[in-house]
Coordinates of C-alpha atoms in Angstrom, one line a residue:
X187 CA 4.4 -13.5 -12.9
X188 CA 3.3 -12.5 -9.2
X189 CA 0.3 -11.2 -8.4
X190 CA -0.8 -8.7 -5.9
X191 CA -4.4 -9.2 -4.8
X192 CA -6.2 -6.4 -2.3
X193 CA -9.2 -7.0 -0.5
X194 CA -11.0 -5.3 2.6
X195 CA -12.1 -2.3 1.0
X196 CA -15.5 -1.1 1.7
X197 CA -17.9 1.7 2.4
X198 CA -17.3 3.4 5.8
X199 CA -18.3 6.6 7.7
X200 CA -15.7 9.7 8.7
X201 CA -13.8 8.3 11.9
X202 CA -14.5 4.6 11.0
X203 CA -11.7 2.1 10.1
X204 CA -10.8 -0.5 7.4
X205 CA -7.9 -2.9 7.3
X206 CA -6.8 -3.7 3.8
X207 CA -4.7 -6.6 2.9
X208 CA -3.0 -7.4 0.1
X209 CA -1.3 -11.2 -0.6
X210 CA 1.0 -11.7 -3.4
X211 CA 1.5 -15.0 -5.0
X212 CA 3.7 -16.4 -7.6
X213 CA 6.5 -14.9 -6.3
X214 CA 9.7 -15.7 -7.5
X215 CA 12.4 -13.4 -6.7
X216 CA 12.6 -10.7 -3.5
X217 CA 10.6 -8.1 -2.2
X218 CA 12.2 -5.3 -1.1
X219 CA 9.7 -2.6 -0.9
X220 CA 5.3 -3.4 -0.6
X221 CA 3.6 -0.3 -0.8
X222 CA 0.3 1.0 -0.9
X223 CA -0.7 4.0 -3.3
X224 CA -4.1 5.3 -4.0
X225 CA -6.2 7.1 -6.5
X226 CA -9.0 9.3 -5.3
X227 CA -11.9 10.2 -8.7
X228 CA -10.5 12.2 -10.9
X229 CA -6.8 12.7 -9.5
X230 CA -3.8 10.9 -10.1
X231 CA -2.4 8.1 -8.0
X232 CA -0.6 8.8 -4.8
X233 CA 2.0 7.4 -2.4
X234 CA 0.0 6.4 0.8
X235 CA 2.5 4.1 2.8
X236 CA 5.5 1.5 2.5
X237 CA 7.4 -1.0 4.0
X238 CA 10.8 -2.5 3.8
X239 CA 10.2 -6.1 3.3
X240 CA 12.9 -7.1 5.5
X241 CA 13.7 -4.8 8.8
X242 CA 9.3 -3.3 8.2
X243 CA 11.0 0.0 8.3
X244 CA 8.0 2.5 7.5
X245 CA 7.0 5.5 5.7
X246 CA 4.0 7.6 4.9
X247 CA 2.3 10.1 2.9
X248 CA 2.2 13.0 5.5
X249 CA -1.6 13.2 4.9
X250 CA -1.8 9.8 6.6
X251 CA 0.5 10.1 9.5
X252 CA -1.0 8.9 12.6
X253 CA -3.8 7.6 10.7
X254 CA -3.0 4.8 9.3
X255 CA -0.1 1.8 9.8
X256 CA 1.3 -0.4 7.3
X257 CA 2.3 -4.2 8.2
X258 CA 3.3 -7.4 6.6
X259 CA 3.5 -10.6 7.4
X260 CA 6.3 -12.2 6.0
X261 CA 5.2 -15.5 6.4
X262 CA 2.2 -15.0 4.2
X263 CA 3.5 -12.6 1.9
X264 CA 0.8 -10.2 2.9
X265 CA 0.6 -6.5 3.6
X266 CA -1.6 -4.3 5.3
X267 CA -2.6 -1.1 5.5
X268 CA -4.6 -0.1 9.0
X269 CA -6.7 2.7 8.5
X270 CA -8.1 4.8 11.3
X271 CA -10.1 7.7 11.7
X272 CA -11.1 7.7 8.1
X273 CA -11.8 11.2 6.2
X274 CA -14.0 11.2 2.9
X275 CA -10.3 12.6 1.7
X276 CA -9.5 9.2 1.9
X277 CA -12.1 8.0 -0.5
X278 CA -9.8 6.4 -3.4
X279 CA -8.9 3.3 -4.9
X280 CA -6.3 1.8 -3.0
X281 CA -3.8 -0.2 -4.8
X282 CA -0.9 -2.4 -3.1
X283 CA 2.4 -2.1 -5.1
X284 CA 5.8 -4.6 -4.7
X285 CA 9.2 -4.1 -5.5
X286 CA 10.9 -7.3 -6.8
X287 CA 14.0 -4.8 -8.5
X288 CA 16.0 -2.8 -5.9
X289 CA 16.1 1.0 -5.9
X290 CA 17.0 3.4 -3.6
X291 CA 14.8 4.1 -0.2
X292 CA 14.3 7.8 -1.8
X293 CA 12.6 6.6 -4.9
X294 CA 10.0 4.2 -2.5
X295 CA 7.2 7.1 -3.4
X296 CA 7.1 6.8 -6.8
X297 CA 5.1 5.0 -9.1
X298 CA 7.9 3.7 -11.1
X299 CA 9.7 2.5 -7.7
X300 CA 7.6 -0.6 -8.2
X301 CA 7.3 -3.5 -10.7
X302 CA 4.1 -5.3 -9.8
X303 CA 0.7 -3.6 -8.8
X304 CA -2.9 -5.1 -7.5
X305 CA -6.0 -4.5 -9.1
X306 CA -7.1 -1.9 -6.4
X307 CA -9.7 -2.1 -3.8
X308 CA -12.5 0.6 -3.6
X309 CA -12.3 2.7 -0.5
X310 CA -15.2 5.0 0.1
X311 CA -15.8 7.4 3.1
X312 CA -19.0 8.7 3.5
X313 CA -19.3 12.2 5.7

């Protein structure tokens, strides 16, 4: 079974940055779609940004645009998620998310658009 492992996370002031990166291992079959979603206390999980495995076509959660830039390194089977100008908004648990099972580009928001998830990395930004 892959595994999806996240790590950068941290504690950081308003207008600081983080880069988080996630590395999946084990994988045996295609990615189309690596994501990264997050959970802010006491709220539900959230689409933050994705990335076509292939062609690195983006997308992200308008509350992130211009903010922050999601990359991968195909090579390593690693994504990242560049985080810039940080907001205590941002404060969540940030989890990294892989599609091995094709859907459509439409569905690459939602939780259920993805078949393998990380164990989340703790985000926290401090005002």
């Amino acid at each position: 079974q892959e595994q999806l492992v996240e790590s950068g996370g941290g504690l950081v002031q308003a207008g600081g940055s983080l880069r988080l990166s996630c590395t999946a291992s084990g994988r045996t079959s295609n990615s189309y779609y690596m994501a990264w979603f997050r959970q802010p206390p006491g709220k539900e999980r959230e689409f933050v940004a994705r990335i076509e495995w292939s062609s690195t076509y983006t997308g992200y959660a308008d509350s992130v645009k211009g903010r922050f830039t999601i990359s991968r390194d195909k090579a390593k089977n690693t994504v990242y998620l560049a985080m810039n100008n940080l907001e205590p908004g941002d404060t969540a648990t940030y989890y990294c998310a892989d599609q091995v099972n094709r859907r459509v580009l439409s569905a690459s928001t939602l939780i259920t658009a993805y078949d393998y998830w990380g164990q989340g990395t703790q985000v926290t930004v401090s005002s």
